[in-house]
Each structure stands twice: as C-alpha cells, then as structure tokens.
C-alpha cells in the first residue's frame, strides 16, 4: 500500500521512504556514509567495482604500468580530469578519461539507440546507481541524501517534511546559508550536477551553489489549476515522480547524455566594448523534459504520422527545448530499430535565424558536420543542398522555402523523412509559406502519365499533412488556425496542445512577470470645429476614420502624451533595474513614430534633460510633407544594429510602429506606453515584450495605455492564461456556403473555369495559351466591372474570404474536391485583376476642421493580477462579405457626434460610460437584432429610435440623472446614441 503524505511524521520517515523506493524499485545500492570521500566527492569502492566489471582489459593494461599504485593512480587521475577548467564531471561522465599510455576508461555507458548490439546493452546495464544518507561533505555539515552514478556524486538532496512544520523553503535556506559551497561536492562543474531542495509537495533545483546568490528553480509538474506546484497524487506523495521517473537509471543517463550541458557565453559590454566570459550548467526544467519525452514516445509508435502543438508560455526556455528536441530526434529509432527521421528542420519566421537559437543548437555536443545553420550569408540553393545531403539538423528561415519552390531548386523529397520544428508558430503558419514547406518536402514525382485531375489532387495533397513529414509547432499564443493545423484531439473531441506549460504557471513560478499588474488607462479629450463655411456631405465612417488619424497625428495631442510619457518614465521607471530600465512606445503608424520622435526631442531639449534618448523602429520609408524618413536615417545606423544599440546605456526609449512588437527580447524593458489599438493575440504578444525578468533585480512593470480599455486587454489574455481549446473549426460546408454566394454574383462560367484549368496544368504553355487564359479572366472581370461600387466591394471581399478559407481547409484536413480546386485556382488569378475603386472616399479632412482644448485624462488604474481563464477559441469562419453601408452625413453632424464622445464640455461619465451602458443594452435587444438582419440601415433607424427609449427606461437605475436628461432632451439623446448606431447595426447583422 502506497505511503501518503499524512502518514509521514518526521523528515527521517520521508528519507527512509525514498531510500526504500530507490533500492526496491530502481535497483540502487544503499551505501554507508563513511564510504564517501569528501576530498573526491566519490565512493571509490563503487567506482573501482564499476571499472573492474565493465573494462577489465583496460584495468589490466593500467596495472602493468602502475603496479600496486594502480587504483590510487586511477582515482586521482579521474579527479584531476574532473577538476580541469577545460573539463567537468559532466564531460568525464560522457567522454571518459584518456591516459598518456593510450588507455581510455569510460565512466558511464550510454543507452544504445537500437538493440543490435547485445554487448553494448550489457555494458549499459552494468552502470551502478547508489545512494548514501547523512553524508558529511565537510566536518559538521551533513547532506540528507547523495546520489551516485558509478561512484561519482551527481545529485545532493535536502529533504523537509511538511507535517513537521518545514517545507522546501527551509531546505533552500539550508543550502544557501548553512552549506559551504566551496567543498568538493558543490564545486561548480566538478561537484554534483544538481542540488535538490524538496518537501512532500514541491521540488526546487540549483546547478551552482554560491551562498545567498544561489538560484533555485522549480522542478514541478504544475497544479491542477494550471499554476505552480504539483497536482494531488491520490496514490502517494505529490513529489513521488522524482524517484518513480527522474531518478531511474534510464532517466539519469538520458539526462546526462542528452540534456545537461555546460553553456558558455561571451558577453560584450556594449558601452565599453569589453568582453566577459561565463559558464553555467543547464539542467532541464520539468516541462521541458516531459514534453520531449512525450514527443519521443509518440513518434516511436507513430513515426511521421502526426503533427504536434507545443503550447509553452514565454519564459518556458523554448529555445533550449527546441535545441534538445532537434538533437534527440536526429538519432531516434522506432520499435523496429529503424531510424525515424533523416533530417531535422528548425524553422523560424524571422528574416535571419535568431542568434540565440543558433547558439543553443550548436552548443549541444554533436558530431562535426551534423548541423547547418542557414544564416544571412546562405541562399535558398544552400538550403536545397542541405536538404538533399546528409546534414542531420538544418536551421533556417521559412522564407527560404518559398524561394526553393519558386525557383524549383528541388525535385521530390518523398524518399526522405523530416521532423520540422517551427519556432513561433502563431506567425510562421501563414498559408502561403506553410504550403511552400510542405510542397518542397513532399513525395517524389513518379514517371507515370498524369491527367489534369491527377495533378490537381496531387496539388491539394501537398497542401496538407505529408506522409514523410512530422511538424512540431511551438508557440505561447496559438491562434485557432494553429490549433486546428497542429493540435491533438482530447477526450471531448476538441483540439488542444500536445503539451502545455501555461502562462499562469510561468508567472507563479517567477519566470515571467504579470504585465497587467500596473496598468493605467488614459483617454484623449478635445473639441472639433468646422473650419469651412459650407457643410459638405461625407461618407460618415470614412470621415470619422480620417478625423481619428488627424487627431492621432496632431502636434498638440502628441506633445501632451510625450510629456506624460517622459515624466512618468523619469519619475517611476528610469531609476529601476540599477538605472538600466528602458521603455517602449507603441505608435499607430510610421508617421506617428516620426512625429513622436520629433516631439520627444523638442521636449527633452526644452527641459534640459540629458538622461533620456530615443530610437525609432519602423520598416520602409514614410513621407511627411516634403521630407522622406527612414529608420536608419533617423537613428544614424543600420536596422541590423538597432537591437545592440538599444541595449546600450545611451538609449532609454524605443518608439515602434509595427516592428519589435513580437520576438523582441529585451529584459530591461520595464515600461510600455501604448498609443495604438490592440486586440486579441496582437495585444498579448505586444504587451508580453515587458514580461521578461531581469535578475538579480526585482523588476516591476508599468503600462500606460492611451487607446485601449483594460477589460478588453484582460479578455485578450484569457485564452492563453491556462490552456487553449479549439471550440469550433472550418468545415467543407462553410466553404460551400461562400462558394454558392460567389456563384450567385454571376461573374463566373463553369466552362471557362474548366478551360482555364486545362491550360493551367499543361506542362508547357505557349504564348497563345497564356493569351487565352487572360481572355477567360477578362470575361469575368468585365462582368465584375458592370456592378455598382458597393457590389464590387462585396464580391471582391467574398472571393478573398473564400480563397483564405479554402486554403486553410485543405491544409488542415484531408478534404479533396477537384471542381472546387479548379474554382479556387481561377479565383486566385481573377482577384489580382479586379479593382473596387475608391468609392468617393478620396477626400481630405485636415483643411475642413480645427481642433482645440486637447486634454489627456487618466481613466483607470488597475493593479489586479486576476485573469479569468476562458480557454475556448473559435476559428473565424469564412462568410460572404458585408460591405459597410455608405451613409453620408453633413460634416457638422459628424463633428457633433465626435464631440459628444471626446469634448470635455461633457463629463466623462456622461459620455463614455453611460453611452457604453446604452450600447450594451441595445446589443441584447432581440427585436433590434431581428430588424438589423431583415432591414437596410435607413429602415433600421426607426426600430433603433424606439429601442433607445426602451434601453433608457431599462437602464434607468444605473444612472438616473443622466438617463432622465436623455429621455427629456431628444436632441442630446440623438447626438449621444447615434454615435453607435452604425456599429450596432453591423454587429447585429453579423451575429448568429
């Protein structure tokens, strides 16, 4: 019967339980503590026993040299090799020691990838695991348990029993304050590989003891509620996985052979240019080990049959996980001892391969020529050569596959098998790019004669899962499409990640910060005036967008925000992290980034500030009035240098426009100032630039948001806080529905589509053939051009949705329909030929309005750390386009509506909060929903006016004074509620 935690009363009981389990279940020798050599951190008797049992010939050879001093010579030589600065205990275990007479002794035998060699299997089984309790590593200092591999100390363990009033924190304190880290047992690289501090519920580990500076990491599974700690174990103690899974022979030798490594880093002080070097021992965290073992075990059974999604939060150590997995998969064999993968591909979505990823993959021990990194000097032809050759691990960008496909650099690759590890799958899985990968790696062409239908089916099949390719996608924020492509079905029939390390656990374990903790929202108020005598009618929605952009870029607005940003940064942020803290400003456009930079320079110059400097980050060029601006032109150095330059103490603020909002790891970022609307995954990825910790400092983050509502931001985080589950996906019937609508537009001809397809799949097309194809497209284009502007907007929008939905369907499923694919091909060419035109939207508002009374007002301060996890996400199904109804209004009316929301002549509660309450009530009105679905906007207005009065009555108690005012003042009521009418109409029409 298993021992439960409440049956243990003292630490000694706990210690004895572990000893019993190690001995009885894992075959450990229990050795007396007096056999421990504190000078050597060895059990020399077991060491010599292992050497005699496994390598008697080598031992005999050494005896001829060293006579009666052989044993002592061997022990001292092994100790010297372990203590060399160029080597380590880990290196000696993995590679043995070589004597000057040419004799080599192995200190550990690895598990073989196959069962072909019985002798190697016998040697592996001869490895000896042993354990001692109450070990004096120095006089008056005892360690509860020490685990040995072949007589060499590898793990030190301090135990605490919760039922006697102590826990893992006491064990950590003991290691830090009461254990001399300078002894041989704890000497970095030479002593034990890892020290564990554990109680009945949790485990923490440390690979380098250094007194109070020792850093202990959690080594826990994660709780039932997706947080820190471990789940309840109904069959025993919550940390029993340590002796059941981690401290087994297979696991320990696997850890030493494939996971644990010495990471060497060269760091350059960017301010002084001085280089420094450091080493650290890397031991995997529990979720890293678990995810890789799960993948291995599944692939051993299923080979390349499946794709996988690994949802690991920021701070999970994803880079090392990918590196470990790549090396392990490169030599993985199935149960028939067949090699599973010929090549491991690591794909990143960045323009150049991330340096950190390069270093991680190359830093793990490997054979010469085993790895090829496609850096910025390599071409797509180099990648093609690596895929054809014998390189086991290839690291590349996804974009190179597109060029391989475009330039036809490869034939079929179906005779080879691939594991494709995708870094940041939320952005790397774009339809076109992923299709390039699967097509390049797919099956070989056969010599058989193929019909057009054969070619079409083959093309469809190359979009989806390939028999010879297994894809493993890593992301912290999986989009619904990513889950559909790579997810695994759970017991409820919903797709989920194959392995999960959630954001909540990462935050609670202290690997990342909760960026929602100090979140302050602001709102901009102003008064609009008409600046011309006449009162033109303008497209209402377009005019409001143009006015909003005009407001965003207004010098006064930006100047006021710059003042808030600079003073907040100087007073609250700049001094933190030892004065190294930095900030990022999220702007709405390239022009906004430039104007922000200009206003910032003016402000710091006028105030005489010399302690703050800023850089800009945006792609391409932007023209403001007559001057053209670029990022390098403003910053004074190339785009490639920006990351390093910003890391210097010279710069504190980075002003960005659609750049560095993802994949930018700068742990010194402590504040973010947001002047751009963010939503869903983009909001999570952008704000997560702040979440990196910066040891040894206790980093605190700040967000000031001028554009978004805090509750909306919280909602964006909800699907990723715990697990993420795909609730609904795209089906063939969804695509068929959109196809039917397109057929109803009467711009396509079935015979034309067949004819176009026959030309498209000809192996060689003449100029005459191409002319006929253009003629077929032109026929449909002319039919399209006969439609009104609004109809053209709808038709083109619906075609675009069909193309995107169909592409995803054939990627994510095994759906095949030749006729539908023909139509897809025709529409994919046609959409490039059709243009909807401007629709009367080409007008300027800057010369028609003036703005006054700008004011920035703080609207909320949020310190709550609670996020209500809502894991279910849905794929946006393709639906026929519904273009915005063009409603023209007088400029004066548009100005009145905007002033009702942003003019401080009205109190904030009177405008924003109360209007939002009315809006929410109207969206719940069933009669209004029915009216929106069955009526044009002009007829909808009548129902809307009645519903507004009903909503005011229904919500009367929420704000009696204001609602009374609106019920009595029809003009004010119309000004306030008309602001939302078009939005409510659109939302209700689109609602299910």
Short mmCIF file of C-alpha atoms in Angstrom, two decimals, residues 513-960:
data_model
loop_
_atom_site.label_atom_id
_atom_site.label_comp_id
_atom_site.label_asym_id
_atom_site.label_seq_id
_atom_site.Cartn_x
_atom_site.Cartn_y
_atom_site.Cartn_z
CA UNK A 513 6.01 38.88 -14.92
CA UNK A 514 2.29 39.62 -14.99
CA UNK A 515 2.20 42.71 -17.23
CA UNK A 516 -1.38 43.50 -16.24
CA UNK A 517 -0.32 44.27 -12.68
CA UNK A 518 0.29 48.03 -13.10
CA UNK A 519 -1.95 49.05 -15.98
CA UNK A 520 -3.15 52.64 -16.27
CA UNK A 521 -5.54 53.81 -18.99
CA UNK A 522 -5.85 57.35 -20.34
CA UNK A 523 -8.28 59.00 -22.72
CA UNK A 524 -7.80 61.95 -25.03
CA UNK A 525 -10.45 64.69 -24.99
CA UNK A 526 -10.71 67.55 -27.48
CA UNK A 527 -13.17 69.82 -29.25
CA UNK A 528 -13.65 69.73 -33.04
CA UNK A 529 -14.65 72.81 -35.03
CA UNK A 530 -15.70 73.13 -38.65
CA UNK A 531 -13.15 75.27 -40.45
CA UNK A 532 -15.05 75.98 -43.69
CA UNK A 533 -18.24 77.89 -44.45
CA UNK A 534 -20.00 75.19 -46.45
CA UNK A 535 -21.19 71.95 -44.88
CA UNK A 536 -20.29 69.05 -47.24
CA UNK A 537 -21.87 65.62 -47.07
CA UNK A 538 -19.21 62.99 -46.39
CA UNK A 539 -19.07 59.20 -46.03
CA UNK A 540 -19.66 59.08 -42.28
CA UNK A 541 -17.46 56.10 -41.34
CA UNK A 542 -14.58 57.09 -43.61
CA UNK A 543 -14.73 60.69 -42.38
CA UNK A 544 -14.57 59.54 -38.75
CA UNK A 545 -11.54 57.36 -39.51
CA UNK A 546 -9.76 60.23 -41.22
CA UNK A 547 -10.57 62.56 -38.33
CA UNK A 548 -9.28 59.97 -35.86
CA UNK A 549 -5.99 59.77 -37.78
CA UNK A 550 -5.84 63.56 -37.90
CA UNK A 551 -6.28 63.66 -34.11
CA UNK A 552 -3.65 60.92 -33.59
CA UNK A 553 -1.05 62.88 -35.53
CA UNK A 554 -1.92 66.32 -34.17
CA UNK A 555 1.16 68.02 -32.73
CA UNK A 556 -0.62 69.14 -29.56
CA UNK A 557 -2.00 65.66 -28.88
CA UNK A 558 1.41 64.02 -29.32
CA UNK A 559 3.15 66.77 -27.32
CA UNK A 560 0.82 66.23 -24.36
CA UNK A 561 1.34 62.45 -24.47
CA UNK A 562 5.11 62.90 -24.73
CA UNK A 563 5.05 65.00 -21.58
CA UNK A 564 3.13 62.29 -19.72
CA UNK A 565 5.43 59.56 -21.04
CA UNK A 566 8.73 61.32 -20.31
CA UNK A 567 7.78 62.49 -16.84
CA UNK A 568 6.30 59.12 -15.91
CA UNK A 569 9.42 57.34 -17.15
CA UNK A 570 11.82 59.68 -15.34
CA UNK A 571 9.87 59.64 -12.06
CA UNK A 572 8.77 55.99 -11.92
CA UNK A 573 10.91 53.85 -14.20
CA UNK A 574 14.36 55.24 -15.07
CA UNK A 575 15.91 54.59 -11.65
CA UNK A 576 14.84 50.92 -11.54
CA UNK A 577 16.99 47.94 -12.56
CA UNK A 578 20.05 49.77 -11.29
CA UNK A 579 19.30 52.70 -13.58
CA UNK A 580 19.21 50.44 -16.67
CA UNK A 581 15.42 50.37 -17.22
CA UNK A 582 14.05 51.05 -20.68
CA UNK A 583 10.67 51.76 -22.26
CA UNK A 584 8.84 51.06 -25.50
CA UNK A 585 6.26 53.38 -27.07
CA UNK A 586 3.73 51.67 -29.36
CA UNK A 587 2.62 54.16 -32.03
CA UNK A 588 -0.19 53.79 -34.57
CA UNK A 589 1.81 54.34 -37.77
CA UNK A 590 5.21 55.15 -39.23
CA UNK A 591 4.27 58.82 -39.44
CA UNK A 592 3.21 58.74 -35.80
CA UNK A 593 6.58 57.23 -34.82
CA UNK A 594 8.43 60.02 -36.63
CA UNK A 595 6.28 62.74 -35.09
CA UNK A 596 6.66 61.19 -31.63
CA UNK A 597 10.44 61.26 -32.07
CA UNK A 598 10.34 64.92 -33.14
CA UNK A 599 8.15 65.95 -30.20
CA UNK A 600 10.29 63.93 -27.78
CA UNK A 601 13.44 65.71 -28.96
CA UNK A 602 11.72 69.09 -28.54
CA UNK A 603 10.53 68.24 -25.04
CA UNK A 604 13.84 66.97 -23.65
CA UNK A 605 15.68 69.92 -25.23
CA UNK A 606 13.29 72.48 -23.73
CA UNK A 607 13.61 70.88 -20.28
CA UNK A 608 17.36 70.37 -20.47
CA UNK A 609 17.10 66.60 -19.92
CA UNK A 610 20.31 64.79 -20.80
CA UNK A 611 19.41 61.40 -19.28
CA UNK A 612 16.93 60.22 -21.89
CA UNK A 613 17.43 59.42 -25.57
CA UNK A 614 15.20 57.60 -28.01
CA UNK A 615 15.39 55.44 -31.14
CA UNK A 616 12.72 54.66 -33.71
CA UNK A 617 11.84 51.30 -35.28
CA UNK A 618 9.77 51.01 -38.45
CA UNK A 619 10.13 49.39 -41.86
CA UNK A 620 10.47 51.12 -45.20
CA UNK A 621 10.05 54.85 -45.83
CA UNK A 622 7.46 57.42 -44.82
CA UNK A 623 7.00 60.84 -46.43
CA UNK A 624 5.78 63.70 -44.25
CA UNK A 625 5.06 66.82 -46.26
CA UNK A 626 8.18 67.05 -48.48
CA UNK A 627 10.64 65.08 -46.34
CA UNK A 628 11.20 61.31 -46.57
CA UNK A 629 12.14 59.48 -43.37
CA UNK A 630 13.65 56.04 -42.72
CA UNK A 631 14.64 54.24 -39.54
CA UNK A 632 18.39 54.27 -40.34
CA UNK A 633 18.19 57.91 -41.40
CA UNK A 634 16.72 58.98 -38.07
CA UNK A 635 18.80 56.69 -35.84
CA UNK A 636 22.10 57.15 -37.63
CA UNK A 637 22.89 53.44 -38.06
CA UNK A 638 21.55 50.39 -39.92
CA UNK A 639 18.45 48.41 -38.95
CA UNK A 640 20.63 45.37 -38.14
CA UNK A 641 22.41 47.36 -35.43
CA UNK A 642 19.30 48.56 -33.62
CA UNK A 643 19.00 45.70 -31.09
CA UNK A 644 22.58 46.13 -29.90
CA UNK A 645 22.44 49.93 -29.93
CA UNK A 646 19.24 49.98 -27.88
CA UNK A 647 20.85 47.65 -25.35
CA UNK A 648 23.46 50.31 -24.61
CA UNK A 649 23.04 52.68 -21.67
CA UNK A 650 22.94 55.54 -24.20
CA UNK A 651 19.29 54.88 -25.09
CA UNK A 652 16.23 54.53 -22.90
CA UNK A 653 13.16 54.70 -25.17
CA UNK A 654 12.24 52.82 -28.35
CA UNK A 655 9.42 54.27 -30.50
CA UNK A 656 7.97 51.49 -32.67
CA UNK A 657 5.43 51.18 -35.48
CA UNK A 658 4.52 47.55 -36.32
CA UNK A 659 8.05 46.42 -35.52
CA UNK A 660 9.56 44.68 -32.49
CA UNK A 661 6.06 44.05 -31.12
CA UNK A 662 6.84 40.31 -31.32
CA UNK A 663 10.04 38.32 -30.93
CA UNK A 664 11.97 41.17 -29.29
CA UNK A 665 13.56 40.01 -26.05
CA UNK A 666 14.95 42.93 -24.08
CA UNK A 667 14.73 42.12 -20.36
CA UNK A 668 15.48 45.72 -19.40
CA UNK A 669 12.13 46.86 -20.84
CA UNK A 670 10.14 47.88 -17.78
CA UNK A 671 7.52 50.28 -19.19
CA UNK A 672 5.29 50.43 -22.23
CA UNK A 673 3.30 53.41 -23.48
CA UNK A 674 0.55 52.36 -25.87
CA UNK A 675 -0.99 54.75 -28.40
CA UNK A 676 -2.40 52.14 -30.75
CA UNK A 677 -5.49 49.95 -30.68
CA UNK A 678 -4.50 46.37 -29.77
CA UNK A 679 -6.67 43.28 -29.78
CA UNK A 680 -6.55 39.53 -29.23
CA UNK A 681 -3.24 37.80 -29.96
CA UNK A 682 -1.56 41.04 -31.04
CA UNK A 683 -2.34 42.59 -27.64
CA UNK A 684 -0.85 39.60 -25.78
CA UNK A 685 2.27 39.43 -27.93
CA UNK A 686 2.89 43.20 -27.80
CA UNK A 687 2.42 43.65 -24.06
CA UNK A 688 4.45 40.50 -23.39
CA UNK A 689 7.59 42.36 -24.51
CA UNK A 690 7.63 43.54 -20.88
CA UNK A 691 7.30 40.19 -19.14
CA UNK A 692 10.97 39.11 -19.05
CA UNK A 693 12.59 39.01 -15.62
CA UNK A 694 15.95 40.72 -15.08
CA UNK A 695 17.82 39.03 -12.21
CA UNK A 696 19.04 39.97 -9.69
CA UNK A 697 16.66 42.94 -9.80
CA UNK A 698 13.05 42.73 -8.63
CA UNK A 699 11.59 44.13 -11.82
CA UNK A 700 8.26 45.96 -11.76
CA UNK A 701 6.40 46.74 -14.98
CA UNK A 702 4.28 49.76 -15.95
CA UNK A 703 1.84 50.18 -18.83
CA UNK A 704 0.20 53.49 -19.74
CA UNK A 705 -2.43 52.94 -22.42
CA UNK A 706 -3.97 55.86 -24.32
CA UNK A 707 -6.13 53.76 -26.65
CA UNK A 708 -7.43 50.53 -25.14
CA UNK A 709 -9.86 49.57 -22.43
CA UNK A 710 -8.33 47.49 -19.61
CA UNK A 711 -11.18 44.96 -19.65
CA UNK A 712 -10.65 44.37 -23.38
CA UNK A 713 -6.94 43.78 -22.77
CA UNK A 714 -7.73 41.29 -20.00
CA UNK A 715 -10.07 39.44 -22.36
CA UNK A 716 -7.24 39.15 -24.88
CA UNK A 717 -5.15 37.31 -22.26
CA UNK A 718 -7.94 34.96 -21.15
CA UNK A 719 -7.49 32.20 -23.78
CA UNK A 720 -3.75 31.87 -23.04
CA UNK A 721 -3.67 32.13 -19.24
CA UNK A 722 -4.26 28.42 -18.67
CA UNK A 723 -4.94 26.03 -21.56
CA UNK A 724 -6.29 26.85 -25.03
CA UNK A 725 -9.02 24.71 -26.61
CA UNK A 726 -10.36 24.93 -30.17
CA UNK A 727 -14.12 25.04 -29.82
CA UNK A 728 -15.13 25.36 -33.46
CA UNK A 729 -13.35 24.98 -36.78
CA UNK A 730 -13.87 25.39 -40.53
CA UNK A 731 -15.74 22.61 -42.35
CA UNK A 732 -16.33 21.96 -46.07
CA UNK A 733 -19.93 23.18 -45.69
CA UNK A 734 -18.63 26.62 -44.62
CA UNK A 735 -16.63 26.86 -47.85
CA UNK A 736 -19.54 25.55 -49.91
CA UNK A 737 -21.79 28.25 -48.48
CA UNK A 738 -19.42 31.01 -49.60
CA UNK A 739 -18.97 29.30 -52.99
CA UNK A 740 -22.74 29.36 -53.50
CA UNK A 741 -22.83 33.09 -52.80
CA UNK A 742 -20.00 33.70 -55.32
CA UNK A 743 -21.88 31.69 -57.94
CA UNK A 744 -24.85 33.97 -57.33
CA UNK A 745 -22.84 37.03 -58.36
CA UNK A 746 -22.99 35.72 -61.95
CA UNK A 747 -19.41 36.58 -62.89
CA UNK A 748 -18.15 33.00 -63.38
CA UNK A 749 -18.75 30.43 -66.12
CA UNK A 750 -18.15 26.74 -65.39
CA UNK A 751 -16.84 26.04 -68.91
CA UNK A 752 -14.41 28.96 -68.61
CA UNK A 753 -13.11 27.58 -65.31
CA UNK A 754 -12.55 24.13 -66.86
CA UNK A 755 -10.80 25.65 -69.85
CA UNK A 756 -8.60 27.83 -67.64
CA UNK A 757 -7.68 24.78 -65.54
CA UNK A 758 -6.69 22.73 -68.57
CA UNK A 759 -4.27 25.48 -69.63
CA UNK A 760 -3.01 25.92 -66.07
CA UNK A 761 -1.95 22.28 -65.69
CA UNK A 762 -0.26 21.94 -69.06
CA UNK A 763 3.41 21.09 -68.63
CA UNK A 764 4.33 23.73 -71.20
CA UNK A 765 2.18 26.73 -72.10
CA UNK A 766 2.62 28.70 -75.31
CA UNK A 767 2.08 32.44 -75.59
CA UNK A 768 -1.19 31.65 -77.33
CA UNK A 769 -2.31 29.52 -74.36
CA UNK A 770 -1.48 32.33 -71.94
CA UNK A 771 -3.46 34.79 -74.07
CA UNK A 772 -6.49 32.50 -73.89
CA UNK A 773 -6.13 32.32 -70.09
CA UNK A 774 -6.07 36.12 -69.84
CA UNK A 775 -9.10 36.27 -72.11
CA UNK A 776 -11.06 33.92 -69.83
CA UNK A 777 -10.16 36.03 -66.80
CA UNK A 778 -11.05 39.23 -68.64
CA UNK A 779 -14.55 37.93 -69.38
CA UNK A 780 -15.21 37.56 -65.64
CA UNK A 781 -13.51 40.90 -64.92
CA UNK A 782 -15.85 42.69 -67.32
CA UNK A 783 -18.89 41.14 -65.64
CA UNK A 784 -17.48 42.32 -62.30
CA UNK A 785 -16.94 45.89 -63.57
CA UNK A 786 -20.63 46.23 -64.50
CA UNK A 787 -21.61 46.10 -60.84
CA UNK A 788 -22.01 49.11 -58.57
CA UNK A 789 -19.17 50.16 -56.30
CA UNK A 790 -20.82 48.64 -53.22
CA UNK A 791 -21.47 45.38 -55.11
CA UNK A 792 -17.83 45.25 -56.26
CA UNK A 793 -16.65 45.70 -52.67
CA UNK A 794 -18.89 42.81 -51.61
CA UNK A 795 -17.86 40.49 -54.47
CA UNK A 796 -14.13 41.05 -54.06
CA UNK A 797 -14.38 40.69 -50.26
CA UNK A 798 -16.32 37.42 -50.56
CA UNK A 799 -13.80 36.00 -53.07
CA UNK A 800 -10.93 36.89 -50.71
CA UNK A 801 -12.68 35.11 -47.82
CA UNK A 802 -13.31 32.05 -49.97
CA UNK A 803 -9.65 31.85 -51.01
CA UNK A 804 -8.38 32.17 -47.44
CA UNK A 805 -10.93 29.70 -46.05
CA UNK A 806 -10.33 27.11 -48.77
CA UNK A 807 -6.54 27.33 -48.41
CA UNK A 808 -6.84 26.67 -44.70
CA UNK A 809 -9.33 23.82 -45.20
CA UNK A 810 -7.00 21.81 -47.47
CA UNK A 811 -4.05 22.50 -45.16
CA UNK A 812 -5.88 21.39 -42.02
CA UNK A 813 -7.90 18.45 -43.38
CA UNK A 814 -7.78 15.69 -45.99
CA UNK A 815 -10.62 17.29 -47.96
CA UNK A 816 -10.33 16.85 -51.74
CA UNK A 817 -12.67 18.22 -54.41
CA UNK A 818 -11.27 18.69 -57.90
CA UNK A 819 -14.00 21.03 -59.18
CA UNK A 820 -13.74 23.25 -56.11
CA UNK A 821 -9.97 23.41 -56.51
CA UNK A 822 -10.38 24.47 -60.14
CA UNK A 823 -12.63 27.29 -59.00
CA UNK A 824 -10.11 28.22 -56.31
CA UNK A 825 -7.33 28.49 -58.90
CA UNK A 826 -9.46 30.62 -61.23
CA UNK A 827 -10.50 32.99 -58.43
CA UNK A 828 -6.91 33.22 -57.15
CA UNK A 829 -5.89 34.66 -60.54
CA UNK A 830 -9.06 36.71 -61.01
CA UNK A 831 -8.78 38.58 -57.71
CA UNK A 832 -5.50 40.07 -58.92
CA UNK A 833 -7.29 41.52 -61.94
CA UNK A 834 -10.28 43.16 -60.27
CA UNK A 835 -10.32 46.52 -58.54
CA UNK A 836 -13.12 48.01 -56.46
CA UNK A 837 -12.09 51.64 -56.96
CA UNK A 838 -12.09 54.47 -54.45
CA UNK A 839 -15.83 54.78 -53.94
CA UNK A 840 -15.74 58.50 -53.26
CA UNK A 841 -13.51 58.13 -50.21
CA UNK A 842 -10.66 60.19 -51.59
CA UNK A 843 -11.18 63.36 -49.61
CA UNK A 844 -9.16 65.21 -47.02
CA UNK A 845 -10.46 66.44 -43.67
CA UNK A 846 -7.41 68.36 -42.44
CA UNK A 847 -8.47 71.51 -44.29
CA UNK A 848 -12.06 71.27 -43.09
CA UNK A 849 -11.63 71.07 -39.30
CA UNK A 850 -9.69 72.55 -36.43
CA UNK A 851 -9.11 71.00 -33.02
CA UNK A 852 -8.87 72.75 -29.68
CA UNK A 853 -8.97 72.02 -25.96
CA UNK A 854 -6.83 68.88 -26.06
CA UNK A 855 -6.66 67.18 -22.70
CA UNK A 856 -5.32 63.80 -21.56
CA UNK A 857 -7.18 62.33 -18.62
CA UNK A 858 -6.40 59.25 -16.56
CA UNK A 859 -9.43 56.94 -16.67
CA UNK A 860 -8.39 53.92 -14.61
CA UNK A 861 -5.60 52.42 -12.51
CA UNK A 862 -5.53 48.63 -12.43
CA UNK A 863 -3.44 46.57 -10.05
CA UNK A 864 -5.40 43.32 -10.10
CA UNK A 865 -3.49 40.20 -11.09
CA UNK A 866 -6.59 38.08 -11.64
CA UNK A 867 -7.27 36.83 -15.16
CA UNK A 868 -10.40 34.74 -15.69
CA UNK A 869 -9.13 31.99 -17.97
CA UNK A 870 -11.51 31.28 -20.86
CA UNK A 871 -9.71 28.65 -22.88
CA UNK A 872 -12.12 28.11 -25.76
CA UNK A 873 -11.29 29.83 -29.04
CA UNK A 874 -13.03 29.67 -32.41
CA UNK A 875 -11.78 29.91 -35.95
CA UNK A 876 -13.33 32.79 -37.82
CA UNK A 877 -15.47 31.03 -40.40
CA UNK A 878 -15.48 32.36 -43.95
CA UNK A 879 -18.69 34.26 -44.63
CA UNK A 880 -19.88 36.36 -47.54
CA UNK A 881 -18.59 39.92 -47.25
CA UNK A 882 -20.95 42.59 -45.99
CA UNK A 883 -19.51 45.95 -47.04
CA UNK A 884 -20.09 48.91 -44.83
CA UNK A 885 -23.28 50.67 -45.77
CA UNK A 886 -22.33 54.05 -47.16
CA UNK A 887 -24.11 56.61 -45.07
CA UNK A 888 -23.38 60.24 -45.83
CA UNK A 889 -23.75 62.92 -43.22
CA UNK A 890 -23.11 66.61 -43.04
CA UNK A 891 -19.68 67.44 -41.71
CA UNK A 892 -21.31 69.41 -38.89
CA UNK A 893 -23.28 66.31 -37.82
CA UNK A 894 -20.15 64.16 -37.85
CA UNK A 895 -18.34 66.75 -35.74
CA UNK A 896 -21.24 66.86 -33.26
CA UNK A 897 -21.15 63.08 -32.86
CA UNK A 898 -17.41 63.07 -32.22
CA UNK A 899 -17.63 66.00 -29.79
CA UNK A 900 -20.31 64.12 -27.88
CA UNK A 901 -17.69 61.48 -27.11
CA UNK A 902 -14.49 63.50 -26.81
CA UNK A 903 -15.39 67.08 -25.89
CA UNK A 904 -14.71 67.79 -22.20
CA UNK A 905 -17.74 70.08 -22.23
CA UNK A 906 -19.49 66.84 -21.29
CA UNK A 907 -18.38 64.98 -18.22
CA UNK A 908 -16.61 61.71 -18.88
CA UNK A 909 -19.27 59.63 -17.12
CA UNK A 910 -21.94 61.37 -19.17
CA UNK A 911 -20.30 60.47 -22.44
CA UNK A 912 -18.22 57.32 -22.33
CA UNK A 913 -19.53 55.17 -19.51
CA UNK A 914 -23.24 55.92 -19.90
CA UNK A 915 -23.16 55.67 -23.67
CA UNK A 916 -21.45 52.27 -23.35
CA UNK A 917 -24.19 51.13 -20.97
CA UNK A 918 -26.83 52.09 -23.54
CA UNK A 919 -24.86 50.36 -26.30
CA UNK A 920 -24.65 47.10 -24.29
CA UNK A 921 -28.40 47.16 -23.63
CA UNK A 922 -29.16 47.71 -27.32
CA UNK A 923 -26.93 44.80 -28.39
CA UNK A 924 -29.05 42.49 -26.19
CA UNK A 925 -32.35 43.70 -27.75
CA UNK A 926 -33.89 40.75 -29.67
CA UNK A 927 -36.33 42.98 -31.60
CA UNK A 928 -33.46 45.21 -32.72
CA UNK A 929 -31.43 42.18 -33.81
CA UNK A 930 -34.31 40.93 -35.96
CA UNK A 931 -34.69 44.35 -37.52
CA UNK A 932 -30.98 44.59 -38.35
CA UNK A 933 -30.98 41.21 -40.08
CA UNK A 934 -34.02 41.95 -42.24
CA UNK A 935 -33.81 45.68 -42.99
CA UNK A 936 -31.46 48.16 -44.66
CA UNK A 937 -29.91 50.79 -42.39
CA UNK A 938 -32.45 53.51 -43.32
CA UNK A 939 -35.38 51.34 -42.15
CA UNK A 940 -33.42 50.05 -39.15
CA UNK A 941 -33.27 53.63 -37.80
CA UNK A 942 -36.94 53.62 -36.86
CA UNK A 943 -36.67 50.48 -34.72
CA UNK A 944 -33.41 51.82 -33.30
CA UNK A 945 -35.01 55.03 -32.02
CA UNK A 946 -37.75 53.07 -30.24
CA UNK A 947 -35.21 50.67 -28.76
CA UNK A 948 -33.09 53.56 -27.45
CA UNK A 949 -36.02 54.80 -25.37
CA UNK A 950 -36.64 51.25 -24.11
CA UNK A 951 -32.95 50.92 -23.18
CA UNK A 952 -33.02 54.20 -21.27
CA UNK A 953 -36.01 53.03 -19.27
CA UNK A 954 -34.47 49.58 -18.70
CA UNK A 955 -31.19 51.08 -17.51
CA UNK A 956 -32.72 53.96 -15.62
CA UNK A 957 -31.44 52.88 -12.20
CA UNK A 958 -27.81 52.70 -13.43
CA UNK A 959 -27.64 56.47 -13.89
CA UNK A 960 -30.91 58.21 -13.03
#
